[in-house]
């Protein structure tokens, strides 16, 4: 009887162990599947962020050229259209919305405990915080910015252009704007806001890259994110005559 009891208990214990092992294996398979999806999404996110940063840098350079023209009092090599296009970038603060379905599934869905590696959990948390931080800065800079036509008033005019898709063209009286101290001051100050938002975007990119490398290392895959080397504004010495 005692031997039978021991056999029954041993069978129960072994059964629990087998069940625990099977559950552990299932959780590991699920973790690996999630991490592979997370790595693929991080590649997409980095490509998106890089494209957005490149667009922001081009916009900043256009704005910088327009501001330089205002401060010098002459358009120089800029055309009227390039000048108007440049100053219109002063109030442009777009959102940053990289692909994040997997990130949301892990964090909002309470599945972060599925990931064993603490380095990946930390990288994921930092990436999420960097995106949230960027979104939190947008209202401040958007509220601070004034539209150029509101600042310049009568110096701007909309002309009907049936040959254009938007059916209108905005024109600006450069001489009036260059002599308007408040307009020149506000446009010059807008450079700071645009550069600040680019720095926030680069912070998101850095955290996305860190996440990518952390996940890739665990999966023994390669993170496809290349180092980001991007000059925000040209060095004055490079543009000096």
mmCIF file of N, CA and C in Angstrom, residues 34-35 37-38 41 99-115 120-132 207 211:
data_model
loop_
_atom_site.group_PDB
_atom_site.id
_atom_site.type_symbol
_atom_site.label_atom_id
_atom_site.label_comp_id
_atom_site.label_asym_id
_atom_site.label_seq_id
_atom_site.Cartn_x
_atom_site.Cartn_y
_atom_site.Cartn_z
ATOM 1 N N UNK A 34 7.200 36.835 -30.430
ATOM 2 C CA UNK A 34 6.983 38.261 -30.166
ATOM 3 C C UNK A 34 8.244 39.063 -30.469
ATOM 4 N N UNK A 35 9.402 38.547 -30.069
ATOM 5 C CA UNK A 35 10.653 39.265 -30.290
ATOM 6 C C UNK A 35 10.978 39.387 -31.782
ATOM 7 N N UNK A 37 8.790 39.580 -34.177
ATOM 8 C CA UNK A 37 7.875 40.619 -34.663
ATOM 9 C C UNK A 37 8.333 41.997 -34.206
ATOM 10 N N UNK A 38 8.825 42.077 -32.964
ATOM 11 C CA UNK A 38 9.304 43.357 -32.435
ATOM 12 C C UNK A 38 10.515 43.848 -33.206
ATOM 13 N N UNK A 41 9.383 45.148 -36.548
ATOM 14 C CA UNK A 41 8.734 46.447 -36.389
ATOM 15 C C UNK A 41 9.755 47.543 -36.097
ATOM 16 N N UNK A 99 5.569 52.967 -36.743
ATOM 17 C CA UNK A 99 4.803 51.728 -36.506
ATOM 18 C C UNK A 99 5.042 51.229 -35.090
ATOM 19 N N UNK A 100 3.968 50.900 -34.373
ATOM 20 C CA UNK A 100 4.146 50.486 -32.974
ATOM 21 C C UNK A 100 3.072 49.505 -32.507
ATOM 22 N N UNK A 101 2.499 48.769 -33.435
ATOM 23 C CA UNK A 101 1.455 47.813 -33.063
ATOM 24 C C UNK A 101 1.991 46.756 -32.108
ATOM 25 N N UNK A 102 3.194 46.252 -32.376
ATOM 26 C CA UNK A 102 3.777 45.220 -31.516
ATOM 27 C C UNK A 102 4.162 45.804 -30.159
ATOM 28 N N UNK A 103 4.734 47.011 -30.178
ATOM 29 C CA UNK A 103 5.096 47.684 -28.922
ATOM 30 C C UNK A 103 3.854 47.873 -28.050
ATOM 31 N N UNK A 104 2.763 48.352 -28.650
ATOM 32 C CA UNK A 104 1.529 48.547 -27.889
ATOM 33 C C UNK A 104 0.972 47.220 -27.381
ATOM 34 N N UNK A 105 1.082 46.191 -28.206
ATOM 35 C CA UNK A 105 0.597 44.866 -27.799
ATOM 36 C C UNK A 105 1.358 44.373 -26.563
ATOM 37 N N UNK A 106 2.658 44.619 -26.534
ATOM 38 C CA UNK A 106 3.479 44.150 -25.415
ATOM 39 C C UNK A 106 3.222 44.971 -24.158
ATOM 40 N N UNK A 107 3.206 46.310 -24.318
ATOM 41 C CA UNK A 107 3.097 47.179 -23.140
ATOM 42 C C UNK A 107 1.652 47.316 -22.674
ATOM 43 N N UNK A 108 0.769 47.775 -23.577
ATOM 44 C CA UNK A 108 -0.625 47.975 -23.189
ATOM 45 C C UNK A 108 -1.314 46.645 -22.895
ATOM 46 N N UNK A 109 -0.870 45.590 -23.586
ATOM 47 C CA UNK A 109 -1.487 44.281 -23.378
ATOM 48 C C UNK A 109 -0.941 43.534 -22.178
ATOM 49 N N UNK A 110 -0.011 44.163 -21.449
ATOM 50 C CA UNK A 110 0.539 43.549 -20.253
ATOM 51 C C UNK A 110 1.376 42.315 -20.517
ATOM 52 N N UNK A 111 2.031 42.278 -21.683
ATOM 53 C CA UNK A 111 2.819 41.087 -22.037
ATOM 54 C C UNK A 111 4.319 41.306 -21.868
ATOM 55 N N UNK A 112 4.690 42.420 -21.252
ATOM 56 C CA UNK A 112 6.116 42.695 -21.116
ATOM 57 C C UNK A 112 6.797 41.667 -20.210
ATOM 58 N N UNK A 113 6.025 41.061 -19.284
ATOM 59 C CA UNK A 113 6.580 40.025 -18.418
ATOM 60 C C UNK A 113 6.979 38.779 -19.177
ATOM 61 N N UNK A 114 6.485 38.657 -20.416
ATOM 62 C CA UNK A 114 6.834 37.512 -21.245
ATOM 63 C C UNK A 114 8.304 37.565 -21.673
ATOM 64 N N UNK A 115 8.866 38.794 -21.704
ATOM 65 C CA UNK A 115 10.245 38.988 -22.157
ATOM 66 C C UNK A 115 11.188 38.795 -20.973
ATOM 67 N N UNK A 120 16.223 44.066 -22.787
ATOM 68 C CA UNK A 120 15.193 44.325 -23.796
ATOM 69 C C UNK A 120 14.014 45.060 -23.165
ATOM 70 N N UNK A 121 13.628 44.642 -21.966
ATOM 71 C CA UNK A 121 12.517 45.321 -21.286
ATOM 72 C C UNK A 121 12.845 46.792 -21.046
ATOM 73 N N UNK A 122 14.084 47.063 -20.633
ATOM 74 C CA UNK A 122 14.503 48.448 -20.388
ATOM 75 C C UNK A 122 14.546 49.241 -21.683
ATOM 76 N N UNK A 123 15.076 48.639 -22.747
ATOM 77 C CA UNK A 123 15.145 49.324 -24.041
ATOM 78 C C UNK A 123 13.744 49.625 -24.574
ATOM 79 N N UNK A 124 12.842 48.686 -24.380
ATOM 80 C CA UNK A 124 11.457 48.876 -24.823
ATOM 81 C C UNK A 124 10.793 50.006 -24.043
ATOM 82 N N UNK A 125 11.033 50.039 -22.741
ATOM 83 C CA UNK A 125 10.469 51.093 -21.901
ATOM 84 C C UNK A 125 11.012 52.470 -22.288
ATOM 85 N N UNK A 126 12.321 52.538 -22.545
ATOM 86 C CA UNK A 126 12.932 53.813 -22.935
ATOM 87 C C UNK A 126 12.401 54.290 -24.301
ATOM 88 N N UNK A 127 12.209 53.355 -25.208
ATOM 89 C CA UNK A 127 11.663 53.713 -26.525
ATOM 90 C C UNK A 127 10.254 54.281 -26.378
ATOM 91 N N UNK A 128 9.439 53.620 -25.580
ATOM 92 C CA UNK A 128 8.070 54.092 -25.347
ATOM 93 C C UNK A 128 8.083 55.488 -24.722
ATOM 94 N N UNK A 129 8.962 55.712 -23.748
ATOM 95 C CA UNK A 129 9.024 57.016 -23.083
ATOM 96 C C UNK A 129 9.496 58.110 -24.042
ATOM 97 N N UNK A 130 10.419 57.767 -24.946
ATOM 98 C CA UNK A 130 10.915 58.778 -25.885
ATOM 99 C C UNK A 130 9.817 59.224 -26.844
ATOM 100 N N UNK A 131 8.975 58.283 -27.284
ATOM 101 C CA UNK A 131 7.846 58.630 -28.154
ATOM 102 C C UNK A 131 6.853 59.504 -27.397
ATOM 103 N N UNK A 132 6.552 59.121 -26.166
ATOM 104 C CA UNK A 132 5.613 59.902 -25.344
ATOM 105 C C UNK A 132 6.165 61.304 -25.077
ATOM 106 N N UNK A 207 16.685 55.660 -29.250
ATOM 107 C CA UNK A 207 16.045 54.636 -28.420
ATOM 108 C C UNK A 207 15.507 53.491 -29.273
ATOM 109 N N UNK A 211 16.773 49.578 -28.958
ATOM 110 C CA UNK A 211 15.832 48.466 -28.854
ATOM 111 C C UNK A 211 16.120 47.429 -29.940
#
